Coordinates of C-alpha atoms and ligand atoms in Angstrom, one line a residue:
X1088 CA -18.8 -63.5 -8.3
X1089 CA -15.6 -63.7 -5.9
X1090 CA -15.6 -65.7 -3.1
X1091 CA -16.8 -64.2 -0.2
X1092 CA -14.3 -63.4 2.5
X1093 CA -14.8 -61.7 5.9
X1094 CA -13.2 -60.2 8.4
X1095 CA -13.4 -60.3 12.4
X1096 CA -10.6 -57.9 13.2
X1097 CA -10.2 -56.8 16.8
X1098 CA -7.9 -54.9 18.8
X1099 CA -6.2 -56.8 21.5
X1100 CA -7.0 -54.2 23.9
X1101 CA -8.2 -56.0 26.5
X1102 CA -10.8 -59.3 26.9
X1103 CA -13.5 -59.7 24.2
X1104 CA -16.5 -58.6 25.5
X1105 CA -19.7 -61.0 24.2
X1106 CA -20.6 -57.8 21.7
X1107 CA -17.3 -58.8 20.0
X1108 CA -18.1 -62.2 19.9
X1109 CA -21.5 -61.4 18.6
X1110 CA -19.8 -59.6 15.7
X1111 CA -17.7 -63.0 14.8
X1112 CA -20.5 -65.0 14.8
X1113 CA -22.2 -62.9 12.6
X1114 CA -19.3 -62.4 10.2
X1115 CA -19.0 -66.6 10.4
X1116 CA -22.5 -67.8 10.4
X1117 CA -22.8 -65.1 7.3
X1118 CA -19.4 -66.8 5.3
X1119 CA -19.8 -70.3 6.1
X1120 CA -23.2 -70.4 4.6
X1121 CA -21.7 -69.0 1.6
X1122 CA -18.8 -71.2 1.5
X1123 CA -16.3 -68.2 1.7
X1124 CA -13.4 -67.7 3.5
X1125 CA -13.0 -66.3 7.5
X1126 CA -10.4 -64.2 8.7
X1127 CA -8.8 -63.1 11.7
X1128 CA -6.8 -60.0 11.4
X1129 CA -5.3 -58.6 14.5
X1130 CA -5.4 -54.4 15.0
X1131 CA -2.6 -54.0 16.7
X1132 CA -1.8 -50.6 15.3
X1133 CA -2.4 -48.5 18.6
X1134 CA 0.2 -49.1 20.8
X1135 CA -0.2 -47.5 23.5
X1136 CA -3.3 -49.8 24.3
X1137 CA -2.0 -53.0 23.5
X1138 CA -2.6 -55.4 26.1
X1139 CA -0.7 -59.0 27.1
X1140 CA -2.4 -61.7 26.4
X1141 CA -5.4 -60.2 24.6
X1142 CA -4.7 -61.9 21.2
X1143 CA -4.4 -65.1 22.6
X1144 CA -8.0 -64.3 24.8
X1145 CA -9.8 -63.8 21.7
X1146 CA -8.5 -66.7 19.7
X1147 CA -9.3 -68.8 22.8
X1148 CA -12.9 -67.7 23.3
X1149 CA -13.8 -68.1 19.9
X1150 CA -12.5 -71.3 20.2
X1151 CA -14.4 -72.4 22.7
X1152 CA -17.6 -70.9 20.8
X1153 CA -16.7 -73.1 17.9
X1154 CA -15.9 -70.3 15.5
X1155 CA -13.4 -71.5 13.1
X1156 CA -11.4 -69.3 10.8
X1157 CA -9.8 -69.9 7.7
X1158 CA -6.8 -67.4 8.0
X1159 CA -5.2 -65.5 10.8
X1160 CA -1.9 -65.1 12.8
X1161 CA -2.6 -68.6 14.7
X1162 CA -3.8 -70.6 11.2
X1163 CA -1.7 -68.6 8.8
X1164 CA -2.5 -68.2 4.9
X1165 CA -1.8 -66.5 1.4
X1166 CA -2.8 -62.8 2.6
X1167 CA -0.7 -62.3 5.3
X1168 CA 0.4 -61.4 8.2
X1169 CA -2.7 -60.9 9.9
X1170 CA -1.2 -58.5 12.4
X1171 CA -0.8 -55.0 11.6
X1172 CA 2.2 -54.4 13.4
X1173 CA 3.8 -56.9 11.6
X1174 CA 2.3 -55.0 8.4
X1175 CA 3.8 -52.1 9.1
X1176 CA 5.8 -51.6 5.8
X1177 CA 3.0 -51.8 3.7
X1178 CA 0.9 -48.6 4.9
X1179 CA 3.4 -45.8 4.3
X1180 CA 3.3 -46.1 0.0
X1181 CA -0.5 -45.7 0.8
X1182 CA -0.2 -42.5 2.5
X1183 CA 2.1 -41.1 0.1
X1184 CA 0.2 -42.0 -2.2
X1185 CA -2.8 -39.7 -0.7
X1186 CA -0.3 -37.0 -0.5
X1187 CA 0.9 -37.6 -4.1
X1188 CA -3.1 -37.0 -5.6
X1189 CA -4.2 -34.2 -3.2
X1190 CA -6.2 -36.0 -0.6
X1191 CA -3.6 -36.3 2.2
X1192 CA -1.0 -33.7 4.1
X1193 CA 1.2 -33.2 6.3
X1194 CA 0.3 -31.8 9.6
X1195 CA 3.2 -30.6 12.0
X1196 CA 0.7 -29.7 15.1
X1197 CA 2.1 -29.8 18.5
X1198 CA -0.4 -31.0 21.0
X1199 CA -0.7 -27.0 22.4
X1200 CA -1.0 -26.2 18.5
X1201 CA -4.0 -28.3 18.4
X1202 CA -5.1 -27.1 22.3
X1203 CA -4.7 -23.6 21.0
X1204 CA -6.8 -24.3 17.8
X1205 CA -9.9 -25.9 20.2
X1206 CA -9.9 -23.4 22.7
X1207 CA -10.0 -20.8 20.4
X1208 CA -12.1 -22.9 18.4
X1209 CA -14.5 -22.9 21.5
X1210 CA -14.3 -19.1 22.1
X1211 CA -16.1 -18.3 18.5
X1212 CA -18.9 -20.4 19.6
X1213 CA -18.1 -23.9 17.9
X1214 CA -19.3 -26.5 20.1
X1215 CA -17.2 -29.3 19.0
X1216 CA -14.0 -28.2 17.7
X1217 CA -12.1 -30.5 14.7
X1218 CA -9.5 -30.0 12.6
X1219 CA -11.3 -30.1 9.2
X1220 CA -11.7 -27.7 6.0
X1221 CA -12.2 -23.9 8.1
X1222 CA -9.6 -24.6 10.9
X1223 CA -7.0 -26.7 8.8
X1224 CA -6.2 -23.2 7.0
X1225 CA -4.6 -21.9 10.5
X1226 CA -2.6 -25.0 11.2
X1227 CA 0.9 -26.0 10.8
X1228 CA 0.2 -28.4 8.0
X1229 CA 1.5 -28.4 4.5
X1230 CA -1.6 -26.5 3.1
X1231 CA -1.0 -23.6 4.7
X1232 CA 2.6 -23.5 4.8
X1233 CA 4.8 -22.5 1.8
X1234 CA 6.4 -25.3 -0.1
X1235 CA 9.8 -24.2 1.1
X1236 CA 9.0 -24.1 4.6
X1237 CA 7.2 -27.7 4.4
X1238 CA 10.2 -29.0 3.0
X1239 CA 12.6 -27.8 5.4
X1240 CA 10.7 -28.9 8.2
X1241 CA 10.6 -32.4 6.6
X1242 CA 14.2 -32.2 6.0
X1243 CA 14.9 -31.3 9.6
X1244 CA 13.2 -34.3 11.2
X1245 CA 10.2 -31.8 13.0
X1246 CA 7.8 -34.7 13.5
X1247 CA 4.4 -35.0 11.3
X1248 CA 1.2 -36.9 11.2
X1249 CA -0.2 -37.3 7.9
X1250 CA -4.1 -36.3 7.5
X1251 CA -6.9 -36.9 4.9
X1252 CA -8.1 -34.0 3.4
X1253 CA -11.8 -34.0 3.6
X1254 CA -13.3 -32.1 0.8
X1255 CA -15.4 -29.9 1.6
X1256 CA -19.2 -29.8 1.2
X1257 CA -20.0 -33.1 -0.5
X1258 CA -22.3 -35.9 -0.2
X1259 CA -20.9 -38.9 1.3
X1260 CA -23.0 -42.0 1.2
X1261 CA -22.8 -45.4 2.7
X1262 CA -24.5 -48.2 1.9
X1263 CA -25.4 -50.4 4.4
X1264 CA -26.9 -53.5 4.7
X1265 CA -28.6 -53.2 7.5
X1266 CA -29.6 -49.5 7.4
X1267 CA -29.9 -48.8 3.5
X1268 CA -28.3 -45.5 2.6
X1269 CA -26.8 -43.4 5.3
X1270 CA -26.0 -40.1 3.9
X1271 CA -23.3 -37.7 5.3
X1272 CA -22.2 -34.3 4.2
X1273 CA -18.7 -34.0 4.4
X1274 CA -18.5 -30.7 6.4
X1275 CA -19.5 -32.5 9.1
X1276 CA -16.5 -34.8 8.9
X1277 CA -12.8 -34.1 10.5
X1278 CA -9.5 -34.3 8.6
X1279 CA -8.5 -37.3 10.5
X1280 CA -4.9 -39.1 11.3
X1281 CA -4.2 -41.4 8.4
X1282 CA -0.7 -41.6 9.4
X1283 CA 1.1 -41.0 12.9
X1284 CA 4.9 -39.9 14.3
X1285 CA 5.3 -43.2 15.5
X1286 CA 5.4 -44.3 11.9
X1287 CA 2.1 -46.7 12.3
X1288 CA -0.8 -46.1 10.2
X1289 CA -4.2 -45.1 12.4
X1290 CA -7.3 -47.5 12.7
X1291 CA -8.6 -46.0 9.4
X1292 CA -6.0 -46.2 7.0
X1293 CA -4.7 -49.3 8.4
X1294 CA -8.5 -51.0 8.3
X1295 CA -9.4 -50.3 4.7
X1296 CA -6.0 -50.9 3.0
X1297 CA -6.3 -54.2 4.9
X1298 CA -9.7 -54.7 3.8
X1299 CA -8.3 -54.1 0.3
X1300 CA -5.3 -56.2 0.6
X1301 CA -7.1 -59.2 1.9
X1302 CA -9.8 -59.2 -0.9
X1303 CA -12.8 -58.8 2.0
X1304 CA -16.4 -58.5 0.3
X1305 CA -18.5 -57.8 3.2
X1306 CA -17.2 -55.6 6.3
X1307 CA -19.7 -56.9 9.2
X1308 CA -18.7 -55.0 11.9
X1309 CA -20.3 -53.0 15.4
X1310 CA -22.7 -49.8 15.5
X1311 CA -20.0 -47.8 16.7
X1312 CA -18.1 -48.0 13.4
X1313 CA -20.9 -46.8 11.5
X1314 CA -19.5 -42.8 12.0
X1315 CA -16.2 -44.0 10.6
X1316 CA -18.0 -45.7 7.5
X1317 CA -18.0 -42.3 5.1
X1318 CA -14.0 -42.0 5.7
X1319 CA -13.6 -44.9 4.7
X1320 CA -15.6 -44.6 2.2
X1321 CA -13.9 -41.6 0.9
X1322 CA -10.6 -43.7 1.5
X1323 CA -11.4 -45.9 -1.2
X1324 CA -12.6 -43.0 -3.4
X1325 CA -9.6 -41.6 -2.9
X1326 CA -7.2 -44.6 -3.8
X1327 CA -8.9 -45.6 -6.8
X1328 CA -10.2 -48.6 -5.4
X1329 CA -14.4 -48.1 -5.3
X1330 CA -14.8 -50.7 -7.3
X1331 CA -13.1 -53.2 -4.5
X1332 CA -14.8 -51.0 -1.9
X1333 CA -16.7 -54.1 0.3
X1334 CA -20.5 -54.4 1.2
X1335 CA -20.9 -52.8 5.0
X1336 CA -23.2 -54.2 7.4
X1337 CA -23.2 -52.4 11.1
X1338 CA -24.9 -54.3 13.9
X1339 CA -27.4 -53.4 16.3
X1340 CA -25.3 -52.9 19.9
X1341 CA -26.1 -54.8 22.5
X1342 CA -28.0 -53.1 25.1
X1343 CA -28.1 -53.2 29.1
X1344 CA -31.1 -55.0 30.4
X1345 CA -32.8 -52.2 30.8
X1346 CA -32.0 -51.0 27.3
X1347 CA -30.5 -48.1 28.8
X1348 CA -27.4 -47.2 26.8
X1349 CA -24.9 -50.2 25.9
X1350 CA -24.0 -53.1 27.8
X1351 CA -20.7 -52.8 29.4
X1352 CA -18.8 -54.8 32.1
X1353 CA -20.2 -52.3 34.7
X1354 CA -23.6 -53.7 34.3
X1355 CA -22.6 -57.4 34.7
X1356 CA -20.6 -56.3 37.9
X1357 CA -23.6 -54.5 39.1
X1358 CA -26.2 -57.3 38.2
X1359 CA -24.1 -60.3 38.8
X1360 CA -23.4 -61.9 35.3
X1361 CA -20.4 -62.0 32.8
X1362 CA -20.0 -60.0 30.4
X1363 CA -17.0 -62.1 28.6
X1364 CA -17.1 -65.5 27.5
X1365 CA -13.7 -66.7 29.3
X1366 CA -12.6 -65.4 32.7
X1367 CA -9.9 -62.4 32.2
X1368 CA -7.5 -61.3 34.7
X1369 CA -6.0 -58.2 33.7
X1370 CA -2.5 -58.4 33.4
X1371 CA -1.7 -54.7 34.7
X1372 CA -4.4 -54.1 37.8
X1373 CA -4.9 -57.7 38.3
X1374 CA -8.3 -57.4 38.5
X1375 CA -10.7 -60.7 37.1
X1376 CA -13.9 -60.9 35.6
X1377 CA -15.7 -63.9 35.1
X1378 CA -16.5 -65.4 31.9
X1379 CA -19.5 -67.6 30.8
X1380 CA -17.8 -70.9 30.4
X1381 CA -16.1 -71.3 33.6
X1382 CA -19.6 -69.6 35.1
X1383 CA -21.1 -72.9 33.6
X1384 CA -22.4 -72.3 30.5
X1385 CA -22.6 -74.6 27.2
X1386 CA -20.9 -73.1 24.3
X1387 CA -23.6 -73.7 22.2
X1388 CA -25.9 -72.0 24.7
X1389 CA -24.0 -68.9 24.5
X1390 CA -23.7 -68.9 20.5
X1391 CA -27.3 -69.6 20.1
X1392 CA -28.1 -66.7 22.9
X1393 CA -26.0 -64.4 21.1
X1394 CA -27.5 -65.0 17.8
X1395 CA -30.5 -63.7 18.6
X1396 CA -29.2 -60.3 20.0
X1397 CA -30.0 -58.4 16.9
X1398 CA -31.3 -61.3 14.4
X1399 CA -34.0 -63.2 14.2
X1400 CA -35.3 -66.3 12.5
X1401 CA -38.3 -64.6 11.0
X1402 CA -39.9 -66.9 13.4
X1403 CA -40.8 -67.5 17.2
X1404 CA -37.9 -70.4 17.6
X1405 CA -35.6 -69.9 19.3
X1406 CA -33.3 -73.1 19.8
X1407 CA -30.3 -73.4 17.5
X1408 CA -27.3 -75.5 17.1
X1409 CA -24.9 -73.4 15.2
X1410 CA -25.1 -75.7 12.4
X1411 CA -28.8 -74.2 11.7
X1412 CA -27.7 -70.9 12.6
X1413 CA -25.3 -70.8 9.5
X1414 CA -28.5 -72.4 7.6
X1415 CA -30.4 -70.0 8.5
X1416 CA -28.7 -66.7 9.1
X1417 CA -29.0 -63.5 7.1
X1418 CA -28.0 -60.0 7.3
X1419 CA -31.5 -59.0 5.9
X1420 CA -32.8 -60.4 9.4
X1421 CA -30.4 -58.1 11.1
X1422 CA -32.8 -55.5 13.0
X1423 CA -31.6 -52.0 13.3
X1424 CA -32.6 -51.6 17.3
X1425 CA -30.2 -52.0 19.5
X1426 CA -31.0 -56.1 21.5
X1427 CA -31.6 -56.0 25.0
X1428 CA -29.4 -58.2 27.1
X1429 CA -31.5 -60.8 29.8
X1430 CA -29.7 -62.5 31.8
X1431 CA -32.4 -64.8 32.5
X1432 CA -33.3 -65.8 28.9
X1433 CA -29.6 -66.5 28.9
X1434 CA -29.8 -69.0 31.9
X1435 CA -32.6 -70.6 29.7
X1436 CA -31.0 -71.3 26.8
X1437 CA -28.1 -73.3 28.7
X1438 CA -31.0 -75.1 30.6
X1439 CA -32.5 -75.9 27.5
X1440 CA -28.7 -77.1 25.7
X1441 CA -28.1 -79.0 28.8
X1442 CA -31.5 -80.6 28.0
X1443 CA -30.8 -81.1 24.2
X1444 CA -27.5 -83.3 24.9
X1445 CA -27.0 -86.9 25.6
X1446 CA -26.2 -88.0 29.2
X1447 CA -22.7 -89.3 27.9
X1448 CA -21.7 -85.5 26.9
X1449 CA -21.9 -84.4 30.9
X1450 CA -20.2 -87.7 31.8
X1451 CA -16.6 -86.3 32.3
X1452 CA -17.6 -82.8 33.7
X1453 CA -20.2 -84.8 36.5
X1454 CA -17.8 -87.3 37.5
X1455 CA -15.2 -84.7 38.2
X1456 CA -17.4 -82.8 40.5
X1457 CA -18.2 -86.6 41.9
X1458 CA -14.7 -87.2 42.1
X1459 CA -14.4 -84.0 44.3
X1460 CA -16.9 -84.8 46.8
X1461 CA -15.0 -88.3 47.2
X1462 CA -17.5 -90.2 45.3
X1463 CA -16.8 -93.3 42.9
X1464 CA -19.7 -94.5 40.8
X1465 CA -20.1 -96.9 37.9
X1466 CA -20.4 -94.9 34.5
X1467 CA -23.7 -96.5 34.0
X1468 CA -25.6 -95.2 37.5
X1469 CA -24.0 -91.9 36.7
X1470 CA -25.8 -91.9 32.6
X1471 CA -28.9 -92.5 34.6
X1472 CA -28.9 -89.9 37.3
X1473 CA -27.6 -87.3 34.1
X1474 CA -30.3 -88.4 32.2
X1475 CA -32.7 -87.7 35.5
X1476 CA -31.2 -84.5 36.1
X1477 CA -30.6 -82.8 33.1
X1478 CA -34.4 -82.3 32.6
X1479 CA -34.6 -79.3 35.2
X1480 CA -31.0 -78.4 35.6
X1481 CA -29.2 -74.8 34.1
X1482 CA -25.8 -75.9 35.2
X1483 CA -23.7 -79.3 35.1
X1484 CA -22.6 -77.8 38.7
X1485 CA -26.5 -78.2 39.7
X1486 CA -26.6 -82.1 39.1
X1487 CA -24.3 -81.9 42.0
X1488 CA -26.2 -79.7 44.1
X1489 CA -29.6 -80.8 43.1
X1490 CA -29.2 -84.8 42.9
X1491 CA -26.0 -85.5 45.9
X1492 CA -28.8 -87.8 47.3
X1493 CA -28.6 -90.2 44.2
X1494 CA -25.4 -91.2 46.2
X1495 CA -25.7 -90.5 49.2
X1496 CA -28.3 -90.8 51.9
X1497 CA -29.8 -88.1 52.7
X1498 CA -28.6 -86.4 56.1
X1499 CA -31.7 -84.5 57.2
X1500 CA -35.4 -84.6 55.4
X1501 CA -37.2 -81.1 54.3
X1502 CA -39.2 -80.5 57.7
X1503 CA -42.1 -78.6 55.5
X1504 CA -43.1 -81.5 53.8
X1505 CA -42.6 -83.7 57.3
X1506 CA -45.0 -80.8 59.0
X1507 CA -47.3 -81.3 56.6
X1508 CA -47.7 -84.8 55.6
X1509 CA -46.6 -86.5 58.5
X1510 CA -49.7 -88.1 60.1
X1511 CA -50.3 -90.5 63.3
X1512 CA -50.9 -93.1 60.2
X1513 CA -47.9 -92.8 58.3
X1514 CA -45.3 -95.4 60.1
X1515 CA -47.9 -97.6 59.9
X1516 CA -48.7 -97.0 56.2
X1517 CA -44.7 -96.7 55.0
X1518 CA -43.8 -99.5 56.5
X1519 CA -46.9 -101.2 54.0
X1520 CA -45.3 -99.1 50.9
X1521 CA -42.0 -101.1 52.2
X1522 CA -43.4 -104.5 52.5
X1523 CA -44.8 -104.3 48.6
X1524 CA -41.8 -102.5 47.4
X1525 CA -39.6 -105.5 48.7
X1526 CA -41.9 -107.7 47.0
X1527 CA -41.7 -106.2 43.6
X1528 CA -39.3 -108.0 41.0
X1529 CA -39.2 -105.7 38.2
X1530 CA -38.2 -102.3 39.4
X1531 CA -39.0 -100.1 36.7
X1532 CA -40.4 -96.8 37.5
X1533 CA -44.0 -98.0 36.1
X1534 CA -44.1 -100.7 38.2
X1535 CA -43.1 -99.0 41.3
X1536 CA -46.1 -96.8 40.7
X1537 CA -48.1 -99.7 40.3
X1538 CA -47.3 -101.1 42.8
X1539 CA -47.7 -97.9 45.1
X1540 CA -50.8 -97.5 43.8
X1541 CA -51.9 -100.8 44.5
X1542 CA -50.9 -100.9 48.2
X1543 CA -52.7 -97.6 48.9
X1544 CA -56.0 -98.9 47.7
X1545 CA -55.5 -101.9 49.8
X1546 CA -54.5 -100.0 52.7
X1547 CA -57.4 -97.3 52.6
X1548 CA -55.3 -94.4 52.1
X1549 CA -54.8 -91.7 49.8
X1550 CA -51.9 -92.5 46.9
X1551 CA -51.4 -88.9 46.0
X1552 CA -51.4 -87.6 49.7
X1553 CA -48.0 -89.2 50.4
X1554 CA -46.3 -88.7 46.9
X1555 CA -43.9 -85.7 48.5
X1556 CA -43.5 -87.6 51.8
X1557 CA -42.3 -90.1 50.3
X1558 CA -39.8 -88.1 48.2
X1559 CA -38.7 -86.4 50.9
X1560 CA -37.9 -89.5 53.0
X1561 CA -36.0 -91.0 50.1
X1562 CA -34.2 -88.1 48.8
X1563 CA -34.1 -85.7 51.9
X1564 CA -35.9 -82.8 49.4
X1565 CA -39.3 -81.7 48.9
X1566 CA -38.9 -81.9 44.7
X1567 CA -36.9 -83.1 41.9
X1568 CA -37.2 -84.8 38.7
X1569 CA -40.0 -87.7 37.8
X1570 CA -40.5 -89.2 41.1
X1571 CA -41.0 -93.0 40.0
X1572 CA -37.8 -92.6 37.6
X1573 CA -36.1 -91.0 41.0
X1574 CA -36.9 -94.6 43.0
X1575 CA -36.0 -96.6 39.6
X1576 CA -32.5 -95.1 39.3
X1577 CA -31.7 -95.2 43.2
X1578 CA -33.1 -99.0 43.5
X1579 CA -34.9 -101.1 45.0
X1580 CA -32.9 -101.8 48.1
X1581 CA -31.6 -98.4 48.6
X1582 CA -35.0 -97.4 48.5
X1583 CA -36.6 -99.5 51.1
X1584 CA -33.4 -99.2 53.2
X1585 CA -33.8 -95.2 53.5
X1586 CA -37.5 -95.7 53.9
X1587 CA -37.0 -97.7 57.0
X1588 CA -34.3 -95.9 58.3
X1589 CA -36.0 -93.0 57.7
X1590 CA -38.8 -94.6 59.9
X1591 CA -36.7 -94.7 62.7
X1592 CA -35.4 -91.4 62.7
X1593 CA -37.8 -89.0 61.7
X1594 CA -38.8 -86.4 63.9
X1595 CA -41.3 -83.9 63.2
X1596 CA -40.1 -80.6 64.5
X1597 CA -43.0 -78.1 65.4
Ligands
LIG2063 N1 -10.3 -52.9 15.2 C1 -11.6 -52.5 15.2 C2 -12.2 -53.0 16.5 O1 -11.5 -53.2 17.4 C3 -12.3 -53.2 14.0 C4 -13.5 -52.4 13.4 C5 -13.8 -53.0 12.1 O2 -14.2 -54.2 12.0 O3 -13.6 -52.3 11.1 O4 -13.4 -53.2 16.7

């Protein structure tokens, strides 16, 4: 068999939205388990919609995602160049060649020609008008017009499009991996633009000729190109190439969290998450959107997150490295039903990556938000308050927020806890916890709690009553991680030192 070879082949058209990223990881985890080759081709054929920086965007993101590709415009390779526009030359022979067997033509519509054609179109009763096999036969194209009159208007310059000619009434079938055999009949189908004035080749005829070029085996692509699948079926049909024609797969879409309709940057506005993976600003409006790595998110959270938008393991795991994903990956475990976007479950796979890494990995990121706040700490404290915090935490930003009081005092104490706890008996009974804290030589968590333990039964009162008081006093907060590990990692003298200062300043509001 040939090596495998895919495709991820976007449209710098704007930011890549996570669906797009989606659809690389797919096409990578698919080729890199196979050993084949991944390519990034760039579809800049359109334009009209071509957006600054967009390329570089995408390259970026899937970058940061860890999805690596074995040709494209930034890597190079022996296929290209892997953008379109810089293809140019190569599409034209293509079309003529359509022309040249019968399967393409030239159409010389004027936008009110092709106005003219849907309103009238509209007025017999067609609900959606299209240029295809009834209404081409009242066009300006050159199967209606006489030979002579086609040639002139090619010799005078009038400008043309050049369109497939869809035959009529046949059975078009795809074969896709993911759906089985979706059959079309061809009536159904428009003659569309293979070829346009501007002298670029459309979506369609640029995409499979590409597809051809670049010896792809497997087109993994979106849903939404499933309707254009039977063209480009035909396309190969047409230019003798079936036997090249690649495997198709179309992916479920990505739906809104209500799995109303598909997920688009509206809903993230609306519901207050990011729908890209990198921030964007729009070069045009200036308008930003917020992507999930600067929003705090691992990169191996959001791969593994996306993987299972429209895959599944065959089991109920759901924690992957990418390495295991490309183990264990397979199109036949792409379902058909669109996945259902959750926020939530998102914010649980980075709180379970942040859990799954080694202190050292957040040392850079936490000592830069120390840094910030005018803290310097030695590296080894800092490993242990990571190691503390990265039990309960979804963001690196949270170690900050959540654990401040592993170096600093804490300013105020949770007056809850104070309400509650806080007894006529307590000064009395701290200052005991104190006394055989001071005493203790190893300070290791168990110990401490020894220890604790020990001086309650000696001092008649309850050990678990005074477990959250006792937090709070040391750490200001009414929770946090293991509360023994807490002391261990502040120490021994900071501990007793905020417990009596704490002592003197305490006062119970209410
Ligand atoms: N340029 C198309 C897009 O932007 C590619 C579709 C395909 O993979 O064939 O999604």
């Amino acid at each position: 068999m040939s090596k495998v070879r895919v495709r991820f082949a976007p449209s710098p058209t704007g930011p890549l939205h996570m669906g797009g990223v989606r659809t690389a990881l797919f096409n990578y985890l698919f080729v890199k388990k196979l050993k084949g080759d991944f390519i990034l081709r760039v579809e800049d054929t359109d334009q009209t919609r071509y957006v600054q920086g967009a390329e570089d965007y995408i390259i970026k993101a899937l970058e940061w995602c860890n999805i690596q590709f074995d040709e494209g415009p930034h890597v190079g390779g022996d296929f290209g160049p892997y953008r379109q526009s810089e293809r140019k030359a190569m599409y034209r022979q293509y079309a003529d060649q359509l022309i040249k067997s019968g399967h393409a033509y030239y159409a010389f519509d004027t936008p009110d020609d092709l106005n003219a054609m849907r309103e009238r179109m509209k007025a017999a009763g067609v609900a959606s008008p299209q240029y295809d096999h009834i209404s081409r036969e009242h066009m300006q194209n050159s199967l209606a017009l006489s030979e002579d009159e086609v040639v002139k208007r090619l010799n005078d310059g009038v400008p043309y499009v050049i369109r497939i000619k869809i035959p009529r009434n046949e059975e078009v079938k795809v074969n896709d991996q993911v759906r089985g055999w979706v059959v079309v009949n061809s009536n159904q189908l428009d003659d569309k633009v293979l070829f346009k004035s501007d002298g670029m080749p459309t979506y369609h005829l640029a995409n499979v000729v590409d597809d051809y070029l670049m010896k792809i085996t497997h087109v993994i692509r979106g849903e939404e190109w499933l309707p254009s699948a039977p063209l480009h079926v035909l396309l190969y049909k047409f230019l003798g190439w079936e036997n090249e024609m690649p495997e198709f797969a179309h992916l479920p879409l990505i739906l809104k969290p209500d799995g109303n309709g598909k997920l688009s940057k509206r809903d993230g506005d609306r519901l207050g998450f990011p729908v890209f993976p990198l921030n964007w600003t729009d070069p045009k409006t200036g308008e930003s959107s917020s992507g999930y790595k600067e929003r705090g998110f691992l990169a191996e959270a959001f791969v593994n997150l996306l993987a299972l938008l429209g895959w599944n393991p065959g089991n109920n795991e759901e924690l992957f490295s990418i390495e295991q994903l490309i183990e264990l990956f397979s199109i036949e475990r792409v379902g058909k039903a669109g996945a259902k976007f959750n926020y939530e479950k998102a914010l649980w796979f980075n709180q379970q990556h942040i859990r799954l890494k080694k202190p050292e990995e957040f040392l850079t990121s936490f000592k830069s938000i120390l840094g910030n706040n005018n803290i310097t700490s030695n590296d080894e404290f800092v490993l242990k308050v990571i190691a503390l915090l990265q039990e309960k935490t979804t963001f690196v930003s949270d170690f900050w927020e959540q654990g401040s009081y592993f170096f600093n005092k804490p300013k105020d104490y949770d007056q809850k806890v104070l309400r509650k706890k806080w007894k006529d008996t307590t000064p009395n009974d701290v200052e005991n916890v104190i006394n055989t804290w001071s005493e203790l030589e190893d300070w290791s968590a168990e110990k401490i709690e020894a220890a604790y333990k020990n001086c309650a039964e000696q001092n008649s009162f309850n050990p678990g009553g005074y477990m959250q008081l006792l937090r709070t006093l040391i750490t200001g907060k009414s929770a946090g991680p293991s509360l023994f590990e807490t002391f261990e990692v502040i120490g021994k003298e900071e501990v007793t030192n905020r417990l009596q200062i704490a002592l003197q300043s305490v006062e119970v509001n209410g």
